Amino acid sequence: MEQNNKIAWVFPGQGSQSVGMEADLLDLPLGKMKFQQAEEILGWSVVDVCQNPDEQVSRTLYTQPSLYVIESILVDLLHHRGNQPQLVAGHSLGEYVALYAAGVFDFATGLQLVKRRAELMDSASGGQMAALMKFDRNQLEEQLAQTPNVVLANDNSPLQAVISGTPEAVDEVVNNVKARRVAKLNVSGAFHSPMMKEAAAEFQKVLDAAQLQDAQIPVLSNVDPSPATDATTLKNRLQQQITGQVRWREISLRLPEEGIEKVIEVGPGNVLTGLIKRTCSELTLENISNAASMH
């Protein structure tokens, strides 16, 4: 592998899942082993969920663990081939895979955290999230400042943002901001907002009990896009993530500042490379969505 240019691995979160995304990992001994281990931890089969034609994979409870398992297997395959990034980051759920890739916890510890996170987020109700494409940023910031119960949840790129809050507050903002397109997200709760406070408090208990090591590679976190390797720092950032903003636009901008030249999105779809391209067009982008896409 070319070691001369600095590479970052980034990991997508909820919204990148698709039926059949596990397909070519099933034939690999490593894949089989990890799917088996995951089933023992979860009490259900990621493979069955991914093969279910009724989009079971798009329910938060199943989406998050399934993405974690599949992306972790891809990380293992990359490591087996001698690949190592110089920096990692993940979008929301993807941050857990980034921490796994950086050696902060083992596969099982990460999956147990993700399982609990998915359960808590899946049971959240009464919230709404909406994505705005090609919007007026100043107008959005003004509107959010004067509307209670709604926040900027994901600052994804200069052209895309997600707001989160009560359905009434989300509607009010959406109706008063010019945007090319608005899409309500298919989630039950107002993720990455103060409405997730109870879930965050519950999650803290599991996180407190988890063993985290210092990262072997710097991690850019959602709530703080500065590189960190200290286990306590990374744990605190994870804790804030459930109620905090996903600052993906700033993560994208940080990559070239850290000397990164190439970004590989490891996981299904190409959401993150699309967002990074709109923020930092000079970076070389690649997608590894399955075993076949590795060379």
PDB file of C-alpha atoms in Angstrom:
ATOM      1  CA  MET A   1       0.000   0.000   0.000  1.00  0.00           C
ATOM      2  CA  GLU A   2       1.288   3.483  -0.788  1.00  0.00           C
ATOM      3  CA  GLN A   3       2.498   4.860   2.539  1.00  0.00           C
ATOM      4  CA  ASN A   4       3.548   8.226   1.149  1.00  0.00           C
ATOM      5  CA  ASN A   5       0.150   9.871   1.249  1.00  0.00           C
ATOM      6  CA  LYS A   6      -1.717  10.285   4.495  1.00  0.00           C
ATOM      7  CA  ILE A   7      -4.984   8.385   4.617  1.00  0.00           C
ATOM      8  CA  ALA A   8      -8.074   8.744   6.792  1.00  0.00           C
ATOM      9  CA  TRP A   9     -10.764   6.084   7.201  1.00  0.00           C
ATOM     10  CA  VAL A  10     -14.301   7.330   7.793  1.00  0.00           C
ATOM     11  CA  PHE A  11     -17.303   5.245   8.817  1.00  0.00           C
ATOM     12  CA  PRO A  12     -20.950   5.954   7.933  1.00  0.00           C
ATOM     13  CA  GLY A  13     -23.855   5.775  10.371  1.00  0.00           C
ATOM     14  CA  GLN A  14     -27.593   5.292  10.212  1.00  0.00           C
ATOM     15  CA  GLY A  15     -29.015   6.007   6.761  1.00  0.00           C
ATOM     16  CA  SER A  16     -26.308   4.059   4.902  1.00  0.00           C
ATOM     17  CA  GLN A  17     -27.797   0.628   5.575  1.00  0.00           C
ATOM     18  CA  SER A  18     -29.297  -1.461   2.778  1.00  0.00           C
ATOM     19  CA  VAL A  19     -30.849  -4.898   2.382  1.00  0.00           C
ATOM     20  CA  GLY A  20     -28.134  -7.378   1.358  1.00  0.00           C
ATOM     21  CA  MET A  21     -25.211  -5.234   2.539  1.00  0.00           C
ATOM     22  CA  GLU A  22     -23.665  -8.263   4.281  1.00  0.00           C
ATOM     23  CA  ALA A  23     -23.713 -10.479   1.186  1.00  0.00           C
ATOM     24  CA  ASP A  24     -20.081 -10.961   0.194  1.00  0.00           C
ATOM     25  CA  LEU A  25     -18.772 -11.080   3.785  1.00  0.00           C
ATOM     26  CA  LEU A  26     -20.665 -14.316   4.464  1.00  0.00           C
ATOM     27  CA  ASP A  27     -18.274 -16.378   2.334  1.00  0.00           C
ATOM     28  CA  LEU A  28     -15.239 -15.315   4.343  1.00  0.00           C
ATOM     29  CA  PRO A  29     -14.176 -17.280   7.444  1.00  0.00           C
ATOM     30  CA  LEU A  30     -13.571 -13.994   9.282  1.00  0.00           C
ATOM     31  CA  GLY A  31     -17.026 -12.734   8.340  1.00  0.00           C
ATOM     32  CA  LYS A  32     -18.722 -15.974   9.424  1.00  0.00           C
ATOM     33  CA  MET A  33     -16.916 -15.875  12.755  1.00  0.00           C
ATOM     34  CA  LYS A  34     -17.831 -12.247  13.472  1.00  0.00           C
ATOM     35  CA  PHE A  35     -21.494 -12.710  12.487  1.00  0.00           C
ATOM     36  CA  GLN A  36     -21.640 -15.707  14.856  1.00  0.00           C
ATOM     37  CA  GLN A  37     -20.023 -13.740  17.699  1.00  0.00           C
ATOM     38  CA  ALA A  38     -22.429 -10.844  17.078  1.00  0.00           C
ATOM     39  CA  GLU A  39     -25.455 -13.147  17.262  1.00  0.00           C
ATOM     40  CA  GLU A  40     -24.324 -14.391  20.691  1.00  0.00           C
ATOM     41  CA  ILE A  41     -24.045 -10.797  21.948  1.00  0.00           C
ATOM     42  CA  LEU A  42     -27.212  -9.421  20.314  1.00  0.00           C
ATOM     43  CA  GLY A  43     -29.546 -12.399  20.606  1.00  0.00           C
ATOM     44  CA  TRP A  44     -30.502 -11.947  16.940  1.00  0.00           C
ATOM     45  CA  SER A  45     -28.814 -12.479  13.601  1.00  0.00           C
ATOM     46  CA  VAL A  46     -27.403  -9.528  11.642  1.00  0.00           C
ATOM     47  CA  VAL A  47     -27.439 -11.736   8.543  1.00  0.00           C
ATOM     48  CA  ASP A  48     -31.177 -12.496   8.914  1.00  0.00           C
ATOM     49  CA  VAL A  49     -31.952  -8.824   9.475  1.00  0.00           C
ATOM     50  CA  CYS A  50     -29.942  -7.756   6.421  1.00  0.00           C
ATOM     51  CA  GLN A  51     -31.692 -10.372   4.287  1.00  0.00           C
ATOM     52  CA  ASN A  52     -35.190  -9.446   5.472  1.00  0.00           C
ATOM     53  CA  PRO A  53     -36.980  -7.857   2.493  1.00  0.00           C
ATOM     54  CA  ASP A  54     -39.268  -5.838   4.805  1.00  0.00           C
ATOM     55  CA  GLU A  55     -36.526  -3.287   5.524  1.00  0.00           C
ATOM     56  CA  GLN A  56     -36.165  -4.570   9.099  1.00  0.00           C
ATOM     57  CA  VAL A  57     -32.581  -3.327   8.772  1.00  0.00           C
ATOM     58  CA  SER A  58     -33.853   0.271   8.730  1.00  0.00           C
ATOM     59  CA  ARG A  59     -35.273   0.138  12.247  1.00  0.00           C
ATOM     60  CA  THR A  60     -32.832   1.876  14.626  1.00  0.00           C
ATOM     61  CA  LEU A  61     -32.750  -1.140  16.961  1.00  0.00           C
ATOM     62  CA  TYR A  62     -31.277  -3.270  14.145  1.00  0.00           C
ATOM     63  CA  THR A  63     -29.608  -0.638  11.962  1.00  0.00           C
ATOM     64  CA  GLN A  64     -26.926   0.450  14.404  1.00  0.00           C
ATOM     65  CA  PRO A  65     -25.600  -2.984  15.464  1.00  0.00           C
ATOM     66  CA  SER A  66     -25.787  -4.263  11.859  1.00  0.00           C
ATOM     67  CA  LEU A  67     -23.713  -1.350  10.546  1.00  0.00           C
ATOM     68  CA  TYR A  68     -21.214  -1.721  13.384  1.00  0.00           C
ATOM     69  CA  VAL A  69     -20.742  -5.436  12.688  1.00  0.00           C
ATOM     70  CA  ILE A  70     -20.378  -5.067   8.913  1.00  0.00           C
ATOM     71  CA  GLU A  71     -18.053  -2.075   9.083  1.00  0.00           C
ATOM     72  CA  SER A  72     -15.917  -3.797  11.760  1.00  0.00           C
ATOM     73  CA  ILE A  73     -15.486  -6.843   9.522  1.00  0.00           C
ATOM     74  CA  LEU A  74     -14.314  -4.532   6.705  1.00  0.00           C
ATOM     75  CA  VAL A  75     -11.827  -2.957   9.141  1.00  0.00           C
ATOM     76  CA  ASP A  76     -10.491  -6.428  10.046  1.00  0.00           C
ATOM     77  CA  LEU A  77     -10.082  -7.290   6.358  1.00  0.00           C
ATOM     78  CA  LEU A  78      -8.204  -4.028   5.725  1.00  0.00           C
ATOM     79  CA  HIS A  79      -5.951  -4.670   8.727  1.00  0.00           C
ATOM     80  CA  HIS A  80      -5.289  -8.226   7.527  1.00  0.00           C
ATOM     81  CA  ARG A  81      -4.063  -6.767   4.246  1.00  0.00           C
ATOM     82  CA  GLY A  82      -1.633  -4.530   6.081  1.00  0.00           C
ATOM     83  CA  ASN A  83      -3.596  -1.290   5.679  1.00  0.00           C
ATOM     84  CA  GLN A  84      -3.512   1.306   8.417  1.00  0.00           C
ATOM     85  CA  PRO A  85      -4.937   4.837   8.336  1.00  0.00           C
ATOM     86  CA  GLN A  86      -3.294   7.894   9.886  1.00  0.00           C
ATOM     87  CA  LEU A  87      -6.614   9.251  11.203  1.00  0.00           C
ATOM     88  CA  VAL A  88     -10.169   7.927  11.732  1.00  0.00           C
ATOM     89  CA  ALA A  89     -13.641   9.436  12.160  1.00  0.00           C
ATOM     90  CA  GLY A  90     -17.194   8.154  12.012  1.00  0.00           C
ATOM     91  CA  HIS A  91     -20.606   9.762  11.564  1.00  0.00           C
ATOM     92  CA  SER A  92     -22.760   9.241  14.673  1.00  0.00           C
ATOM     93  CA  LEU A  93     -22.940   5.429  15.029  1.00  0.00           C
ATOM     94  CA  GLY A  94     -19.843   5.274  12.760  1.00  0.00           C
ATOM     95  CA  GLU A  95     -17.742   6.799  15.541  1.00  0.00           C
ATOM     96  CA  TYR A  96     -17.916   3.431  17.335  1.00  0.00           C
ATOM     97  CA  VAL A  97     -16.325   1.707  14.337  1.00  0.00           C
ATOM     98  CA  ALA A  98     -13.682   4.451  14.196  1.00  0.00           C
ATOM     99  CA  LEU A  99     -12.838   3.732  17.849  1.00  0.00           C
ATOM    100  CA  TYR A 100     -12.726  -0.011  17.112  1.00  0.00           C
ATOM    101  CA  ALA A 101     -10.392   0.629  14.143  1.00  0.00           C
ATOM    102  CA  ALA A 102      -8.163   2.743  16.414  1.00  0.00           C
ATOM    103  CA  GLY A 103      -7.907  -0.054  19.015  1.00  0.00           C
ATOM    104  CA  VAL A 104      -9.889   1.770  21.720  1.00  0.00           C
ATOM    105  CA  PHE A 105     -12.020  -1.313  22.445  1.00  0.00           C
ATOM    106  CA  ASP A 106     -12.417  -4.841  21.114  1.00  0.00           C
ATOM    107  CA  PHE A 107     -15.236  -5.964  18.831  1.00  0.00           C
ATOM    108  CA  ALA A 108     -17.432  -7.330  21.638  1.00  0.00           C
ATOM    109  CA  THR A 109     -17.110  -4.260  23.892  1.00  0.00           C
ATOM    110  CA  GLY A 110     -18.013  -1.960  21.000  1.00  0.00           C
ATOM    111  CA  LEU A 111     -20.973  -4.108  20.013  1.00  0.00           C
ATOM    112  CA  GLN A 112     -22.319  -4.189  23.578  1.00  0.00           C
ATOM    113  CA  LEU A 113     -22.185  -0.376  23.678  1.00  0.00           C
ATOM    114  CA  VAL A 114     -23.851  -0.090  20.281  1.00  0.00           C
ATOM    115  CA  LYS A 115     -26.554  -2.609  21.250  1.00  0.00           C
ATOM    116  CA  ARG A 116     -27.517  -0.537  24.294  1.00  0.00           C
ATOM    117  CA  ARG A 117     -27.296   2.725  22.363  1.00  0.00           C
ATOM    118  CA  ALA A 118     -29.598   1.334  19.656  1.00  0.00           C
ATOM    119  CA  GLU A 119     -32.124   0.098  22.235  1.00  0.00           C
ATOM    120  CA  LEU A 120     -32.225   3.477  23.965  1.00  0.00           C
ATOM    121  CA  MET A 121     -32.458   5.475  20.750  1.00  0.00           C
ATOM    122  CA  ASP A 122     -35.066   3.120  19.291  1.00  0.00           C
ATOM    123  CA  SER A 123     -37.297   3.559  22.336  1.00  0.00           C
ATOM    124  CA  ALA A 124     -37.076   7.364  22.228  1.00  0.00           C
ATOM    125  CA  SER A 125     -40.310   8.887  20.998  1.00  0.00           C
ATOM    126  CA  GLY A 126     -42.005  12.217  20.418  1.00  0.00           C
ATOM    127  CA  GLY A 127     -39.197  13.658  18.346  1.00  0.00           C
ATOM    128  CA  GLN A 128     -38.709  14.549  14.714  1.00  0.00           C
ATOM    129  CA  MET A 129     -35.671  15.045  12.500  1.00  0.00           C
ATOM    130  CA  ALA A 130     -35.548  16.800   9.126  1.00  0.00           C
ATOM    131  CA  ALA A 131     -32.752  17.183   6.584  1.00  0.00           C
ATOM    132  CA  LEU A 132     -32.352  20.436   4.659  1.00  0.00           C
ATOM    133  CA  MET A 133     -30.511  20.505   1.341  1.00  0.00           C
ATOM    134  CA  LYS A 134     -29.093  23.679  -0.248  1.00  0.00           C
ATOM    135  CA  PHE A 135     -30.423  25.927   2.492  1.00  0.00           C
ATOM    136  CA  ASP A 136     -29.731  29.472   3.644  1.00  0.00           C
ATOM    137  CA  ARG A 137     -27.353  28.929   6.598  1.00  0.00           C
ATOM    138  CA  ASN A 138     -27.773  32.380   8.165  1.00  0.00           C
ATOM    139  CA  GLN A 139     -31.527  32.055   7.969  1.00  0.00           C
ATOM    140  CA  LEU A 140     -31.358  28.589   9.563  1.00  0.00           C
ATOM    141  CA  GLU A 141     -29.135  29.789  12.412  1.00  0.00           C
ATOM    142  CA  GLU A 142     -31.435  32.753  13.105  1.00  0.00           C
ATOM    143  CA  GLN A 143     -34.536  30.574  13.033  1.00  0.00           C
ATOM    144  CA  LEU A 144     -32.998  27.977  15.374  1.00  0.00           C
ATOM    145  CA  ALA A 145     -31.917  30.720  17.781  1.00  0.00           C
ATOM    146  CA  GLN A 146     -35.485  31.987  18.137  1.00  0.00           C
ATOM    147  CA  THR A 147     -37.322  28.629  18.147  1.00  0.00           C
ATOM    148  CA  PRO A 148     -37.265  26.607  21.375  1.00  0.00           C
ATOM    149  CA  ASN A 149     -37.146  22.770  21.368  1.00  0.00           C
ATOM    150  CA  VAL A 150     -35.203  22.376  18.136  1.00  0.00           C
ATOM    151  CA  VAL A 151     -31.442  22.269  17.427  1.00  0.00           C
ATOM    152  CA  LEU A 152     -28.957  21.723  14.621  1.00  0.00           C
ATOM    153  CA  ALA A 153     -28.282  17.985  15.041  1.00  0.00           C
ATOM    154  CA  ASN A 154     -25.999  17.248  12.077  1.00  0.00           C
ATOM    155  CA  ASP A 155     -23.917  19.933  10.407  1.00  0.00           C
ATOM    156  CA  ASN A 156     -23.058  17.642   7.500  1.00  0.00           C
ATOM    157  CA  SER A 157     -21.711  19.910   4.764  1.00  0.00           C
ATOM    158  CA  PRO A 158     -22.091  23.512   3.578  1.00  0.00           C
ATOM    159  CA  LEU A 159     -25.156  22.319   1.649  1.00  0.00           C
ATOM    160  CA  GLN A 160     -26.733  19.820   4.030  1.00  0.00           C
ATOM    161  CA  ALA A 161     -27.897  19.950   7.635  1.00  0.00           C
ATOM    162  CA  VAL A 162     -30.272  18.009   9.873  1.00  0.00           C
ATOM    163  CA  ILE A 163     -32.401  19.588  12.581  1.00  0.00           C
ATOM    164  CA  SER A 164     -33.883  17.724  15.521  1.00  0.00           C
ATOM    165  CA  GLY A 165     -36.566  18.501  18.106  1.00  0.00           C
ATOM    166  CA  THR A 166     -40.299  18.370  18.725  1.00  0.00           C
ATOM    167  CA  PRO A 167     -42.406  17.919  15.559  1.00  0.00           C
ATOM    168  CA  GLU A 168     -43.979  21.385  16.027  1.00  0.00           C
ATOM    169  CA  ALA A 169     -40.630  23.131  16.428  1.00  0.00           C
ATOM    170  CA  VAL A 170     -39.091  21.281  13.459  1.00  0.00           C
ATOM    171  CA  ASP A 171     -42.062  22.274  11.267  1.00  0.00           C
ATOM    172  CA  GLU A 172     -41.789  25.881  12.347  1.00  0.00           C
ATOM    173  CA  VAL A 173     -38.117  26.078  11.367  1.00  0.00           C
ATOM    174  CA  VAL A 174     -38.613  24.213   8.084  1.00  0.00           C
ATOM    175  CA  ASN A 175     -41.476  26.536   7.107  1.00  0.00           C
ATOM    176  CA  ASN A 176     -39.341  29.617   7.689  1.00  0.00           C
ATOM    177  CA  VAL A 177     -36.071  28.644   6.025  1.00  0.00           C
ATOM    178  CA  LYS A 178     -35.396  28.675   2.300  1.00  0.00           C
ATOM    179  CA  ALA A 179     -34.113  25.270   1.175  1.00  0.00           C
ATOM    180  CA  ARG A 180     -33.982  23.433  -2.136  1.00  0.00           C
ATOM    181  CA  ARG A 181     -35.316  20.288  -0.484  1.00  0.00           C
ATOM    182  CA  VAL A 182     -36.483  19.160   2.943  1.00  0.00           C
ATOM    183  CA  ALA A 183     -36.809  15.509   3.965  1.00  0.00           C
ATOM    184  CA  LYS A 184     -38.248  14.242   7.242  1.00  0.00           C
ATOM    185  CA  LEU A 185     -36.117  11.373   8.529  1.00  0.00           C
ATOM    186  CA  ASN A 186     -37.609   8.005   9.333  1.00  0.00           C
ATOM    187  CA  VAL A 187     -36.651   7.958  13.029  1.00  0.00           C
ATOM    188  CA  SER A 188     -38.769   7.908  16.173  1.00  0.00           C
ATOM    189  CA  GLY A 189     -36.706  10.244  18.315  1.00  0.00           C
ATOM    190  CA  ALA A 190     -35.006  13.619  18.167  1.00  0.00           C
ATOM    191  CA  PHE A 191     -31.465  12.203  18.015  1.00  0.00           C
ATOM    192  CA  HIS A 192     -28.480  14.468  18.772  1.00  0.00           C
ATOM    193  CA  SER A 193     -30.663  16.919  20.697  1.00  0.00           C
ATOM    194  CA  PRO A 194     -31.355  17.673  24.383  1.00  0.00           C
ATOM    195  CA  MET A 195     -34.496  15.509  24.017  1.00  0.00           C
ATOM    196  CA  MET A 196     -32.165  12.493  24.266  1.00  0.00           C
ATOM    197  CA  LYS A 197     -31.073  13.465  27.800  1.00  0.00           C
ATOM    198  CA  GLU A 198     -32.700  10.448  29.491  1.00  0.00           C
ATOM    199  CA  ALA A 199     -31.231   8.038  26.958  1.00  0.00           C
ATOM    200  CA  ALA A 200     -27.810   9.618  27.510  1.00  0.00           C
ATOM    201  CA  ALA A 201     -28.108   9.206  31.291  1.00  0.00           C
ATOM    202  CA  GLU A 202     -29.023   5.518  30.883  1.00  0.00           C
ATOM    203  CA  PHE A 203     -26.219   5.007  28.394  1.00  0.00           C
ATOM    204  CA  GLN A 204     -23.695   6.552  30.788  1.00  0.00           C
ATOM    205  CA  LYS A 205     -24.061   3.446  33.013  1.00  0.00           C
ATOM    206  CA  VAL A 206     -22.968   1.076  30.236  1.00  0.00           C
ATOM    207  CA  LEU A 207     -20.216   3.414  29.123  1.00  0.00           C
ATOM    208  CA  ASP A 208     -18.863   3.747  32.671  1.00  0.00           C
ATOM    209  CA  ALA A 209     -18.526  -0.033  32.883  1.00  0.00           C
ATOM    210  CA  ALA A 210     -16.768  -0.383  29.517  1.00  0.00           C
ATOM    211  CA  GLN A 211     -12.991  -0.777  29.232  1.00  0.00           C
ATOM    212  CA  LEU A 212     -11.503   1.728  26.804  1.00  0.00           C
ATOM    213  CA  GLN A 213      -7.808   1.937  25.880  1.00  0.00           C
ATOM    214  CA  ASP A 214      -5.924   4.892  24.441  1.00  0.00           C
ATOM    215  CA  ALA A 215      -6.301   5.022  20.662  1.00  0.00           C
ATOM    216  CA  GLN A 216      -3.396   3.876  18.472  1.00  0.00           C
ATOM    217  CA  ILE A 217      -4.511   6.353  15.778  1.00  0.00           C
ATOM    218  CA  PRO A 218      -5.954   9.835  16.420  1.00  0.00           C
ATOM    219  CA  VAL A 219      -9.754  10.014  16.312  1.00  0.00           C
ATOM    220  CA  LEU A 220     -11.823  13.046  15.264  1.00  0.00           C
ATOM    221  CA  SER A 221     -15.045  12.929  17.284  1.00  0.00           C
ATOM    222  CA  ASN A 222     -18.517  14.154  16.330  1.00  0.00           C
ATOM    223  CA  VAL A 223     -18.797  16.571  19.240  1.00  0.00           C
ATOM    224  CA  ASP A 224     -15.164  17.720  19.012  1.00  0.00           C
ATOM    225  CA  PRO A 225     -13.422  17.484  15.646  1.00  0.00           C
ATOM    226  CA  SER A 226      -9.902  17.774  17.083  1.00  0.00           C
ATOM    227  CA  PRO A 227      -7.648  14.671  17.051  1.00  0.00           C
ATOM    228  CA  ALA A 228      -7.510  12.761  20.336  1.00  0.00           C
ATOM    229  CA  THR A 229      -6.038   9.455  21.520  1.00  0.00           C
ATOM    230  CA  ASP A 230      -6.661   9.640  25.281  1.00  0.00           C
ATOM    231  CA  ALA A 231      -9.190   7.003  26.406  1.00  0.00           C
ATOM    232  CA  THR A 232     -10.917   9.249  28.960  1.00  0.00           C
ATOM    233  CA  THR A 233     -11.306  12.067  26.434  1.00  0.00           C
ATOM    234  CA  LEU A 234     -12.733   9.693  23.827  1.00  0.00           C
ATOM    235  CA  LYS A 235     -15.139   8.197  26.372  1.00  0.00           C
ATOM    236  CA  ASN A 236     -16.389  11.653  27.401  1.00  0.00           C
ATOM    237  CA  ARG A 237     -16.934  12.587  23.773  1.00  0.00           C
ATOM    238  CA  LEU A 238     -18.956   9.409  23.210  1.00  0.00           C
ATOM    239  CA  GLN A 239     -21.115  10.263  26.192  1.00  0.00           C
ATOM    240  CA  GLN A 240     -21.872  13.749  24.826  1.00  0.00           C
ATOM    241  CA  GLN A 241     -22.596  12.366  21.375  1.00  0.00           C
ATOM    242  CA  ILE A 242     -26.168  11.165  22.045  1.00  0.00           C
ATOM    243  CA  THR A 243     -27.391  14.691  22.847  1.00  0.00           C
ATOM    244  CA  GLY A 244     -24.646  16.590  21.007  1.00  0.00           C
ATOM    245  CA  GLN A 245     -24.245  17.865  17.476  1.00  0.00           C
ATOM    246  CA  VAL A 246     -22.573  15.807  14.745  1.00  0.00           C
ATOM    247  CA  ARG A 247     -20.036  18.337  13.450  1.00  0.00           C
ATOM    248  CA  TRP A 248     -19.246  16.521  10.218  1.00  0.00           C
ATOM    249  CA  ARG A 249     -18.571  19.665   8.145  1.00  0.00           C
ATOM    250  CA  GLU A 250     -15.834  20.619  10.616  1.00  0.00           C
ATOM    251  CA  ILE A 251     -14.444  17.067  10.605  1.00  0.00           C
ATOM    252  CA  SER A 252     -14.214  17.267   6.793  1.00  0.00           C
ATOM    253  CA  LEU A 253     -12.400  20.629   6.990  1.00  0.00           C
ATOM    254  CA  ARG A 254     -10.016  19.253   9.596  1.00  0.00           C
ATOM    255  CA  LEU A 255      -8.814  16.377   7.375  1.00  0.00           C
ATOM    256  CA  PRO A 256      -6.626  18.478   5.024  1.00  0.00           C
ATOM    257  CA  GLU A 257      -5.413  20.533   8.000  1.00  0.00           C
ATOM    258  CA  GLU A 258      -4.065  17.286   9.476  1.00  0.00           C
ATOM    259  CA  GLY A 259      -2.231  16.558   6.227  1.00  0.00           C
ATOM    260  CA  ILE A 260      -4.735  13.954   4.992  1.00  0.00           C
ATOM    261  CA  GLU A 261      -4.720  13.540   1.205  1.00  0.00           C
ATOM    262  CA  LYS A 262      -6.962  10.532   0.735  1.00  0.00           C
ATOM    263  CA  VAL A 263     -10.169   9.532   2.505  1.00  0.00           C
ATOM    264  CA  ILE A 264     -11.580   6.018   2.369  1.00  0.00           C
ATOM    265  CA  GLU A 265     -15.211   5.538   3.393  1.00  0.00           C
ATOM    266  CA  VAL A 266     -15.417   2.065   4.915  1.00  0.00           C
ATOM    267  CA  GLY A 267     -18.995   0.798   4.949  1.00  0.00           C
ATOM    268  CA  PRO A 268     -22.120   0.620   2.813  1.00  0.00           C
ATOM    269  CA  GLY A 269     -23.060   3.481   0.505  1.00  0.00           C
ATOM    270  CA  ASN A 270     -21.179   6.687  -0.257  1.00  0.00           C
ATOM    271  CA  VAL A 271     -22.878   9.266   1.967  1.00  0.00           C
ATOM    272  CA  LEU A 272     -19.709  10.505   3.673  1.00  0.00           C
ATOM    273  CA  THR A 273     -17.535  10.761   0.570  1.00  0.00           C
ATOM    274  CA  GLY A 274     -20.383  12.777  -0.972  1.00  0.00           C
ATOM    275  CA  LEU A 275     -20.426  15.170   1.992  1.00  0.00           C
ATOM    276  CA  ILE A 276     -16.630  15.477   2.118  1.00  0.00           C
ATOM    277  CA  LYS A 277     -16.454  16.157  -1.626  1.00  0.00           C
ATOM    278  CA  ARG A 278     -18.748  19.179  -1.191  1.00  0.00           C
ATOM    279  CA  THR A 279     -16.660  20.475   1.703  1.00  0.00           C
ATOM    280  CA  CYS A 280     -13.081  19.681   0.582  1.00  0.00           C
ATOM    281  CA  SER A 281     -12.989  19.010  -3.146  1.00  0.00           C
ATOM    282  CA  GLU A 282      -9.202  18.574  -3.208  1.00  0.00           C
ATOM    283  CA  LEU A 283      -9.162  15.272  -1.284  1.00  0.00           C
ATOM    284  CA  THR A 284      -8.910  11.929  -3.092  1.00  0.00           C
ATOM    285  CA  LEU A 285     -11.937   9.822  -2.164  1.00  0.00           C
ATOM    286  CA  GLU A 286     -12.482   6.071  -2.235  1.00  0.00           C
ATOM    287  CA  ASN A 287     -15.261   3.727  -1.109  1.00  0.00           C
ATOM    288  CA  ILE A 288     -14.901   0.266   0.366  1.00  0.00           C
ATOM    289  CA  SER A 289     -18.452  -0.974   0.825  1.00  0.00           C
ATOM    290  CA  ASN A 290     -17.788  -4.722   0.689  1.00  0.00           C
ATOM    291  CA  ALA A 291     -14.987  -7.272   0.350  1.00  0.00           C
ATOM    292  CA  ALA A 292     -15.081  -7.059  -3.456  1.00  0.00           C
ATOM    293  CA  SER A 293     -14.202  -3.348  -3.415  1.00  0.00           C
ATOM    294  CA  MET A 294     -10.818  -4.003  -1.736  1.00  0.00           C
ATOM    295  CA  HIS A 295      -7.815  -4.340  -3.983  1.00  0.00           C
TER     296      HIS A 295
END
